[in-house]
mmCIF file of C-alpha atoms in Angstrom:
data_model
loop_
_atom_site.group_PDB
_atom_site.id
_atom_site.type_symbol
_atom_site.label_atom_id
_atom_site.label_comp_id
_atom_site.label_asym_id
_atom_site.label_seq_id
_atom_site.Cartn_x
_atom_site.Cartn_y
_atom_site.Cartn_z
ATOM 1 C CA MET T 24 72.985 -41.094 -60.528
ATOM 2 C CA ALA T 25 75.290 -39.269 -58.762
ATOM 3 C CA SER T 26 75.526 -40.154 -54.927
ATOM 4 C CA GLN T 27 73.839 -38.085 -52.259
ATOM 5 C CA THR T 28 77.147 -36.747 -50.981
ATOM 6 C CA GLN T 29 77.730 -35.259 -54.310
ATOM 7 C CA LEU T 30 74.279 -33.270 -54.757
ATOM 8 C CA PRO T 31 72.739 -30.437 -53.173
ATOM 9 C CA ARG T 32 70.674 -31.634 -50.003
ATOM 10 C CA ILE T 33 66.604 -31.282 -50.550
ATOM 11 C CA THR T 34 65.010 -28.987 -47.980
ATOM 12 C CA SER T 35 61.311 -27.714 -47.795
ATOM 13 C CA PRO T 36 59.190 -25.397 -45.920
ATOM 14 C CA PHE T 37 58.149 -28.248 -43.746
ATOM 15 C CA THR T 38 59.101 -28.788 -40.218
ATOM 16 C CA SER T 39 59.366 -31.471 -37.605
ATOM 17 C CA ARG T 40 55.966 -30.071 -36.579
ATOM 18 C CA SER T 41 54.122 -30.512 -40.077
ATOM 19 C CA THR T 42 51.457 -32.994 -40.653
ATOM 20 C CA ALA T 43 50.731 -35.284 -43.424
ATOM 21 C CA LEU T 44 47.651 -33.413 -44.334
ATOM 22 C CA GLU T 45 49.671 -29.985 -44.003
ATOM 23 C CA VAL T 46 52.247 -31.331 -46.401
ATOM 24 C CA ALA T 47 49.673 -32.828 -48.888
ATOM 25 C CA ARG T 48 47.464 -29.811 -49.113
ATOM 26 C CA GLY T 49 47.399 -28.583 -52.602
ATOM 27 C CA THR T 50 48.154 -31.871 -54.075
ATOM 28 C CA ASP T 51 46.116 -33.670 -56.547
ATOM 29 C CA LEU T 52 46.745 -37.154 -57.007
ATOM 30 C CA ALA T 53 43.290 -37.883 -58.614
ATOM 31 C CA GLY T 54 43.804 -40.900 -61.069
ATOM 32 C CA ARG T 55 46.706 -42.327 -59.001
ATOM 33 C CA VAL T 56 46.842 -45.391 -56.957
ATOM 34 C CA ALA T 57 48.571 -45.902 -54.045
ATOM 35 C CA VAL T 58 49.819 -49.242 -51.981
ATOM 36 C CA VAL T 59 50.516 -48.375 -48.446
ATOM 37 C CA THR T 60 51.516 -51.361 -46.455
ATOM 38 C CA GLY T 61 50.851 -51.189 -42.707
ATOM 39 C CA GLY T 62 48.201 -48.838 -43.506
ATOM 40 C CA ALA T 63 45.932 -49.894 -40.327
ATOM 41 C CA SER T 64 48.071 -48.552 -37.840
ATOM 42 C CA GLY T 65 50.224 -45.878 -36.506
ATOM 43 C CA ILE T 66 51.764 -43.662 -38.959
ATOM 44 C CA GLY T 67 50.622 -45.874 -41.843
ATOM 45 C CA VAL T 68 46.736 -44.659 -41.130
ATOM 46 C CA GLU T 69 47.630 -40.936 -41.269
ATOM 47 C CA THR T 70 49.831 -41.745 -44.583
ATOM 48 C CA ALA T 71 46.753 -43.400 -45.967
ATOM 49 C CA ARG T 72 44.611 -40.398 -44.895
ATOM 50 C CA ALA T 73 46.720 -37.601 -46.348
ATOM 51 C CA LEU T 74 46.876 -39.425 -49.841
ATOM 52 C CA ALA T 75 43.169 -40.213 -49.876
ATOM 53 C CA HIS T 76 42.586 -36.619 -49.227
ATOM 54 C CA ALA T 77 44.399 -35.452 -52.026
ATOM 55 C CA GLY T 78 42.623 -37.832 -54.380
ATOM 56 C CA ALA T 79 44.396 -40.763 -54.962
ATOM 57 C CA GLU T 80 43.109 -44.324 -54.951
ATOM 58 C CA VAL T 81 44.338 -45.826 -51.521
ATOM 59 C CA VAL T 82 45.157 -49.794 -51.384
ATOM 60 C CA LEU T 83 45.632 -50.907 -47.673
ATOM 61 C CA ALA T 84 48.232 -53.905 -47.571
ATOM 62 C CA VAL T 85 47.615 -55.090 -44.032
ATOM 63 C CA ARG T 86 48.002 -58.503 -41.941
ATOM 64 C CA ASP T 87 44.785 -57.777 -40.129
ATOM 65 C CA THR T 88 42.298 -57.215 -42.570
ATOM 66 C CA ALA T 89 39.472 -56.200 -40.006
ATOM 67 C CA ALA T 90 41.509 -53.294 -38.634
ATOM 68 C CA GLY T 91 42.159 -52.413 -42.428
ATOM 69 C CA GLN T 92 38.473 -52.194 -42.964
ATOM 70 C CA ARG T 93 37.826 -49.847 -39.710
ATOM 71 C CA THR T 94 40.719 -47.924 -41.135
ATOM 72 C CA SER T 95 39.214 -47.685 -44.742
ATOM 73 C CA ASP T 96 35.953 -46.517 -43.053
ATOM 74 C CA ASP T 97 37.587 -43.688 -41.223
ATOM 75 C CA VAL T 98 39.638 -42.361 -43.769
ATOM 76 C CA ALA T 99 36.948 -42.605 -46.027
ATOM 77 C CA GLY T 100 34.661 -40.666 -44.014
ATOM 78 C CA THR T 101 37.468 -37.833 -43.096
ATOM 79 C CA ALA T 102 38.074 -37.392 -47.063
ATOM 80 C CA ARG T 103 34.632 -36.995 -47.691
ATOM 81 C CA ALA T 104 34.079 -34.359 -45.195
ATOM 82 C CA ALA T 105 37.144 -32.866 -46.644
ATOM 83 C CA GLY T 106 35.564 -32.731 -50.280
ATOM 84 C CA SER T 107 37.683 -35.372 -51.654
ATOM 85 C CA SER T 108 36.351 -37.644 -54.285
ATOM 86 C CA ALA T 109 38.698 -40.564 -53.885
ATOM 87 C CA PRO T 110 37.115 -44.001 -53.470
ATOM 88 C CA ALA T 111 37.297 -45.506 -49.956
ATOM 89 C CA PRO T 112 40.516 -47.407 -49.386
ATOM 90 C CA ARG T 113 40.376 -50.883 -50.701
ATOM 91 C CA VAL T 114 41.814 -53.527 -48.078
ATOM 92 C CA GLU T 115 44.260 -56.060 -49.310
ATOM 93 C CA GLU T 116 45.625 -59.006 -47.071
ATOM 94 C CA LEU T 117 49.283 -59.177 -46.922
ATOM 95 C CA ASP T 118 51.738 -60.547 -44.624
ATOM 96 C CA LEU T 119 55.324 -59.397 -45.017
ATOM 97 C CA ALA T 120 56.626 -62.173 -43.272
ATOM 98 C CA ASP T 121 55.065 -65.069 -45.308
ATOM 99 C CA LEU T 122 56.486 -64.781 -48.880
ATOM 100 C CA THR T 123 53.354 -67.207 -50.300
ATOM 101 C CA SER T 124 51.343 -63.735 -49.085
ATOM 102 C CA VAL T 125 53.548 -61.347 -50.570
ATOM 103 C CA ASP T 126 53.380 -63.258 -53.611
ATOM 104 C CA ALA T 127 49.751 -63.615 -53.770
ATOM 105 C CA PHE T 128 49.476 -60.069 -53.222
ATOM 106 C CA THR T 129 51.564 -59.514 -56.196
ATOM 107 C CA ASP T 130 49.767 -62.305 -58.079
ATOM 108 C CA ARG T 131 46.216 -60.283 -57.564
ATOM 109 C CA TRP T 132 47.681 -57.246 -58.761
ATOM 110 C CA GLY T 133 48.965 -58.173 -62.026
ATOM 111 C CA ALA T 134 50.470 -55.249 -64.100
ATOM 112 C CA ALA T 135 47.762 -52.961 -63.182
ATOM 113 C CA PRO T 136 49.683 -49.460 -63.058
ATOM 114 C CA LEU T 137 50.607 -48.229 -59.690
ATOM 115 C CA HIS T 138 51.976 -45.266 -59.162
ATOM 116 C CA LEU T 139 53.014 -44.746 -55.230
ATOM 117 C CA LEU T 140 54.280 -47.764 -53.210
ATOM 118 C CA VAL T 141 54.980 -46.765 -49.635
ATOM 119 C CA ASN T 142 56.828 -49.463 -47.955
ATOM 120 C CA ASN T 143 55.597 -48.613 -44.156
ATOM 121 C CA ALA T 144 54.961 -51.527 -42.483
ATOM 122 C CA GLY T 145 57.695 -53.197 -40.090
ATOM 123 C CA VAL T 146 58.337 -54.926 -36.614
ATOM 124 C CA MET T 147 61.227 -53.548 -34.107
ATOM 125 C CA ASP T 148 63.273 -55.093 -31.389
ATOM 126 C CA THR T 149 61.634 -58.431 -31.589
ATOM 127 C CA PRO T 150 62.498 -61.365 -29.487
ATOM 128 C CA HIS T 151 64.788 -63.934 -31.701
ATOM 129 C CA GLY T 152 62.180 -65.589 -34.242
ATOM 130 C CA THR T 153 61.866 -66.196 -37.984
ATOM 131 C CA THR T 154 59.545 -65.842 -41.018
ATOM 132 C CA ALA T 155 57.788 -68.513 -42.712
ATOM 133 C CA GLN T 156 60.826 -69.168 -44.707
ATOM 134 C CA GLY T 157 62.927 -69.401 -42.168
ATOM 135 C CA TRP T 158 64.721 -65.943 -42.379
ATOM 136 C CA GLU T 159 65.153 -63.640 -39.087
ATOM 137 C CA LEU T 160 62.083 -62.158 -38.244
ATOM 138 C CA GLN T 161 63.296 -58.399 -38.472
ATOM 139 C CA LEU T 162 65.521 -58.640 -41.699
ATOM 140 C CA GLY T 163 62.759 -60.903 -43.087
ATOM 141 C CA THR T 164 59.717 -58.737 -42.633
ATOM 142 C CA ASN T 165 60.994 -55.212 -42.674
ATOM 143 C CA HIS T 166 63.643 -55.900 -45.737
ATOM 144 C CA LEU T 167 63.060 -59.159 -47.329
ATOM 145 C CA GLY T 168 59.107 -59.019 -47.735
ATOM 146 C CA HIS T 169 59.090 -55.703 -48.862
ATOM 147 C CA PHE T 170 62.073 -56.537 -51.396
ATOM 148 C CA ALA T 171 59.583 -59.059 -52.517
ATOM 149 C CA LEU T 172 56.682 -57.275 -52.789
ATOM 150 C CA ALA T 173 58.439 -54.352 -55.021
ATOM 151 C CA THR T 174 59.997 -56.324 -57.122
ATOM 152 C CA GLY T 175 56.772 -58.366 -57.697
ATOM 153 C CA LEU T 176 55.269 -55.124 -58.552
ATOM 154 C CA HIS T 177 57.855 -53.682 -60.813
ATOM 155 C CA ALA T 178 56.052 -54.209 -63.779
ATOM 156 C CA ALA T 179 52.958 -51.942 -62.219
ATOM 157 C CA LEU T 180 55.303 -49.620 -60.986
ATOM 158 C CA ALA T 181 56.515 -49.274 -64.569
ATOM 159 C CA ALA T 182 53.262 -48.876 -66.238
ATOM 160 C CA GLY T 183 52.289 -46.311 -63.772
ATOM 161 C CA ALA T 184 55.326 -44.375 -64.568
ATOM 162 C CA ARG T 185 54.331 -44.564 -68.501
ATOM 163 C CA GLU T 186 51.031 -43.327 -67.354
ATOM 164 C CA VAL T 187 51.761 -40.159 -65.493
ATOM 165 C CA GLY T 188 55.678 -39.755 -65.972
ATOM 166 C CA GLU T 189 56.705 -41.271 -62.783
ATOM 167 C CA ALA T 190 56.383 -43.813 -60.123
ATOM 168 C CA ARG T 191 57.633 -43.386 -56.637
ATOM 169 C CA VAL T 192 58.505 -46.281 -53.685
ATOM 170 C CA VAL T 193 58.676 -44.471 -50.232
ATOM 171 C CA VAL T 194 60.797 -46.616 -47.773
ATOM 172 C CA VAL T 195 60.146 -45.823 -43.833
ATOM 173 C CA SER T 196 63.565 -46.742 -42.297
ATOM 174 C CA SER T 197 64.793 -45.190 -38.964
ATOM 175 C CA SER T 198 67.356 -43.679 -37.323
ATOM 176 C CA GLY T 199 67.969 -47.079 -35.801
ATOM 177 C CA HIS T 200 69.986 -47.982 -39.131
ATOM 178 C CA GLY T 201 72.555 -46.503 -36.997
ATOM 179 C CA ALA T 202 73.004 -49.383 -34.834
ATOM 180 C CA SER T 203 74.366 -52.089 -37.678
ATOM 181 C CA PRO T 204 75.517 -52.033 -41.183
ATOM 182 C CA VAL T 205 74.099 -54.937 -43.134
ATOM 183 C CA VAL T 206 76.373 -57.717 -41.787
ATOM 184 C CA PHE T 207 76.564 -60.252 -45.040
ATOM 185 C CA ASP T 208 78.329 -62.580 -43.462
ATOM 186 C CA ASP T 209 76.146 -63.236 -40.684
ATOM 187 C CA LEU T 210 72.653 -62.213 -42.114
ATOM 188 C CA MET T 211 70.346 -64.000 -40.021
ATOM 189 C CA PHE T 212 72.471 -64.081 -36.730
ATOM 190 C CA GLU T 213 73.278 -67.915 -37.166
ATOM 191 C CA ARG T 214 76.770 -67.525 -35.717
ATOM 192 C CA ARG T 215 76.547 -64.604 -33.377
ATOM 193 C CA PRO T 216 74.476 -64.181 -30.349
ATOM 194 C CA TYR T 217 70.909 -62.639 -31.500
ATOM 195 C CA ASP T 218 70.673 -58.980 -30.546
ATOM 196 C CA PRO T 219 67.102 -57.155 -30.999
ATOM 197 C CA GLY T 220 68.456 -53.869 -31.552
ATOM 198 C CA LEU T 221 71.350 -54.953 -33.952
ATOM 199 C CA ALA T 222 68.771 -57.014 -35.770
ATOM 200 C CA TYR T 223 66.287 -53.957 -36.146
ATOM 201 C CA GLY T 224 69.206 -51.765 -37.339
ATOM 202 C CA GLN T 225 70.336 -54.153 -39.787
ATOM 203 C CA SER T 226 67.086 -54.251 -41.189
ATOM 204 C CA LYS T 227 66.660 -50.527 -41.388
ATOM 205 C CA THR T 228 69.951 -49.942 -42.966
ATOM 206 C CA ALA T 229 68.602 -52.578 -45.321
ATOM 207 C CA ASN T 230 65.572 -50.400 -46.357
ATOM 208 C CA VAL T 231 67.911 -47.607 -47.376
ATOM 209 C CA LEU T 232 69.961 -49.631 -49.505
ATOM 210 C CA PHE T 233 67.272 -50.902 -51.075
ATOM 211 C CA ALA T 234 66.032 -47.520 -52.139
ATOM 212 C CA VAL T 235 69.822 -46.750 -53.378
ATOM 213 C CA GLU T 236 69.684 -49.828 -55.624
ATOM 214 C CA ALA T 237 66.224 -49.550 -56.699
ATOM 215 C CA THR T 238 66.897 -46.359 -58.223
ATOM 216 C CA ARG T 239 69.670 -46.981 -59.778
ATOM 217 C CA ARG T 240 68.172 -50.068 -61.397
ATOM 218 C CA TRP T 241 64.549 -48.211 -62.145
ATOM 219 C CA ALA T 242 65.256 -45.147 -62.623
ATOM 220 C CA ASP T 243 65.406 -44.763 -66.198
ATOM 221 C CA GLU T 244 61.970 -46.245 -66.384
ATOM 222 C CA GLY T 245 60.607 -43.476 -64.206
ATOM 223 C CA ILE T 246 60.460 -45.300 -60.925
ATOM 224 C CA THR T 247 62.626 -43.599 -58.029
ATOM 225 C CA ALA T 248 62.826 -44.844 -54.161
ATOM 226 C CA ASN T 249 63.703 -42.564 -51.125
ATOM 227 C CA ALA T 250 63.979 -43.907 -47.855
ATOM 228 C CA LEU T 251 63.044 -41.820 -44.741
ATOM 229 C CA MET T 252 63.156 -41.628 -40.964
ATOM 230 C CA PRO T 253 59.460 -40.548 -39.409
ATOM 231 C CA GLY T 254 61.021 -39.287 -36.000
ATOM 232 C CA GLY T 255 60.159 -40.148 -32.482
ATOM 233 C CA ILE T 256 56.669 -41.450 -32.279
ATOM 234 C CA TRP T 257 54.614 -43.777 -29.945
ATOM 235 C CA THR T 258 52.956 -46.203 -31.659
ATOM 236 C CA PRO T 259 52.606 -50.228 -31.752
ATOM 237 C CA LEU T 260 55.783 -50.544 -33.060
ATOM 238 C CA GLN T 261 57.349 -50.332 -29.645
ATOM 239 C CA ARG T 262 55.399 -53.441 -28.443
ATOM 240 C CA HIS T 263 57.923 -55.605 -27.967
ATOM 241 C CA TRP T 264 59.769 -53.414 -25.337
ATOM 242 C CA SER T 265 59.920 -54.337 -21.660
ATOM 243 C CA ALA T 266 58.014 -51.931 -19.150
ATOM 244 C CA GLN T 267 61.901 -51.082 -17.826
ATOM 245 C CA GLN T 268 63.027 -50.227 -21.665
ATOM 246 C CA ARG T 269 59.701 -48.013 -22.224
ATOM 247 C CA ALA T 270 60.359 -46.424 -18.751
ATOM 248 C CA ALA T 271 63.729 -45.408 -19.576
ATOM 249 C CA ALA T 272 62.975 -44.253 -23.197
ATOM 250 C CA GLU T 273 60.613 -42.170 -21.634
ATOM 251 C CA ARG T 274 62.804 -40.495 -19.104
ATOM 252 C CA GLN T 275 65.576 -39.921 -21.933
ATOM 253 C CA LEU T 276 62.790 -38.259 -24.259
ATOM 254 C CA ARG T 277 61.333 -36.059 -21.293
ATOM 255 C CA GLU T 278 65.009 -34.595 -20.411
ATOM 256 C CA ALA T 279 65.613 -34.051 -24.465
ATOM 257 C CA GLU T 280 62.364 -32.235 -25.031
ATOM 258 C CA ALA T 281 62.884 -30.107 -21.637
ATOM 259 C CA SER T 282 66.015 -29.114 -23.494
ATOM 260 C CA GLY T 283 64.584 -27.900 -26.829
ATOM 261 C CA ALA T 284 66.678 -30.754 -28.868
ATOM 262 C CA PHE T 285 63.895 -32.736 -29.622
ATOM 263 C CA HIS T 286 60.013 -33.679 -29.516
ATOM 264 C CA MET T 287 57.814 -36.744 -29.708
ATOM 265 C CA LYS T 288 55.856 -36.280 -32.968
ATOM 266 C CA THR T 289 52.075 -37.331 -33.253
ATOM 267 C CA PRO T 290 51.388 -39.812 -35.760
ATOM 268 C CA GLU T 291 50.044 -37.560 -38.222
ATOM 269 C CA GLN T 292 53.474 -35.405 -37.522
ATOM 270 C CA GLY T 293 55.182 -38.752 -38.071
ATOM 271 C CA ALA T 294 53.543 -39.675 -41.487
ATOM 272 C CA ALA T 295 54.757 -36.069 -42.961
ATOM 273 C CA THR T 296 57.749 -36.844 -44.379
ATOM 274 C CA SER T 297 56.555 -40.186 -45.934
ATOM 275 C CA VAL T 298 53.919 -38.114 -47.520
ATOM 276 C CA PHE T 299 56.397 -35.540 -48.599
ATOM 277 C CA LEU T 300 58.432 -38.015 -50.534
ATOM 278 C CA ALA T 301 55.376 -39.261 -52.184
ATOM 279 C CA THR T 302 53.839 -35.975 -53.203
ATOM 280 C CA SER T 303 56.272 -33.257 -53.319
ATOM 281 C CA PRO T 304 57.655 -32.126 -56.852
ATOM 282 C CA LEU T 305 61.037 -31.230 -54.837
ATOM 283 C CA VAL T 306 61.704 -34.967 -54.954
ATOM 284 C CA ALA T 307 60.272 -35.701 -58.612
ATOM 285 C CA GLY T 308 62.843 -37.851 -60.493
ATOM 286 C CA VAL T 309 65.006 -37.900 -57.098
ATOM 287 C CA GLY T 310 66.061 -41.188 -55.420
ATOM 288 C CA GLY T 311 68.600 -43.254 -53.532
ATOM 289 C CA ARG T 312 68.497 -40.613 -50.370
ATOM 290 C CA TYR T 313 67.199 -40.607 -46.823
ATOM 291 C CA PHE T 314 65.391 -37.861 -45.094
ATOM 292 C CA GLU T 315 64.082 -36.418 -41.949
ATOM 293 C CA ASP T 316 61.683 -34.151 -41.076
ATOM 294 C CA CYS T 317 60.720 -33.202 -44.929
ATOM 295 C CA ARG T 318 64.284 -32.569 -45.536
ATOM 296 C CA GLU T 319 67.416 -34.544 -46.731
ATOM 297 C CA ALA T 320 69.470 -35.957 -43.561
ATOM 298 C CA GLU T 321 72.970 -35.035 -43.279
ATOM 299 C CA VAL T 322 75.569 -37.827 -43.778
ATOM 300 C CA VAL T 323 77.325 -38.228 -40.314
ATOM 301 C CA ASP T 324 79.779 -40.894 -38.472
ATOM 302 C CA GLU T 325 77.493 -41.285 -35.781
ATOM 303 C CA VAL T 326 73.572 -41.057 -35.611
ATOM 304 C CA ARG T 327 73.214 -38.051 -33.165
ATOM 305 C CA GLY T 328 70.020 -39.135 -31.171
ATOM 306 C CA ILE T 329 67.570 -39.882 -33.784
ATOM 307 C CA THR T 330 69.036 -37.357 -36.737
ATOM 308 C CA GLY T 331 71.560 -38.096 -39.377
ATOM 309 C CA VAL T 332 72.129 -41.058 -42.001
ATOM 310 C CA ARG T 333 75.409 -43.194 -42.199
ATOM 311 C CA ALA T 334 77.404 -43.304 -44.999
ATOM 312 C CA TYR T 335 77.498 -47.244 -45.072
ATOM 313 C CA ALA T 336 73.596 -46.912 -45.555
ATOM 314 C CA LEU T 337 74.043 -45.308 -49.148
ATOM 315 C CA ASP T 338 77.041 -47.117 -49.946
ATOM 316 C CA PRO T 339 76.205 -48.310 -53.427
ATOM 317 C CA GLU T 340 78.291 -51.151 -53.690
ATOM 318 C CA ALA T 341 76.831 -52.692 -50.491
ATOM 319 C CA ALA T 342 73.300 -51.704 -51.915
ATOM 320 C CA ARG T 343 74.238 -53.426 -55.109
ATOM 321 C CA ARG T 344 75.629 -56.826 -53.181
ATOM 322 C CA LEU T 345 72.486 -56.554 -50.690
ATOM 323 C CA TRP T 346 70.098 -56.483 -53.887
ATOM 324 C CA GLU T 347 71.818 -59.722 -55.500
ATOM 325 C CA VAL T 348 71.850 -61.692 -52.180
ATOM 326 C CA SER T 349 68.215 -60.876 -51.779
ATOM 327 C CA GLU T 350 67.342 -61.742 -55.108
ATOM 328 C CA ARG T 351 68.781 -65.182 -54.063
ATOM 329 C CA LEU T 352 67.344 -65.640 -51.076
ATOM 330 C CA VAL T 353 63.846 -65.079 -52.554
ATOM 331 C CA ALA T 354 64.639 -67.179 -55.500
ATOM 332 C CA ASP T 355 65.892 -70.036 -53.312
ATOM 333 C CA ALA T 356 62.484 -69.863 -51.067
ATOM 334 C CA ARG T 357 60.439 -69.990 -53.826
ATOM 335 C CA ALA T 358 62.035 -72.798 -55.278
#
């Protein structure tokens, strides 16, 4: 597959103000099964809602199953009101910071066909911490947990692709990837001072690299993966920010909005690009790319505000290396 820079950039009629339901309108996902990680809060709720409205059988893969059930009830109610015949979303426990939980989820799933996997859950700017396997928390949750999930569901995705001609993996990354490439010599901050922003940036770069390599490995089976930046949205993701960080960010964003260069999105708008990548015929057979505002992002030397993608996040050699490293880390943890 050609690299992103060798192919025409994909655009769409949607904008930064489009909502997930608007993007999904007219799409028929009846008979298709979708897993949304972190589907009980933030843009995960609105991603699940749009997919259910389009007729998909949605599985909410969440840490808090009580919150997941509340989301399921809410989504089912709005889907029925909109005329969807999709079943109420199913709630399944999944803790991406614990490989045992990930493996339990994939074992329960088996090889039953899966058509859409939305790797939506994540943590941001956390204090230094580790997962149950001792991995740095942000890389371990945002990348390695999702890596183990996706590879554990590979057979299910292949079965889904055989059923309907394709299976898609949607990976929620961030413009925060511009803070750091993947630092292979010190993935877990064992030899450098821990920095929450750099750790988050590394994990979000890893998300994009996963999409690049997953597509290279799995495209022949009809499985593609793309990454995205959802936009600027206030969600529980910012819960680790200090009051000073939040105030500074709000001040900067107000100034940017006043200039017309930027606007904060609602969760419904923030979920739009995830739903675009999950449903749009414009990205059928397309993988290994990075999107924002329902269009493919421009490769840039520096992320400007929250737009653009760094070349290192799309580098096929880094993607291949990260996959191999991730396989070893997961295998060693299981052993």
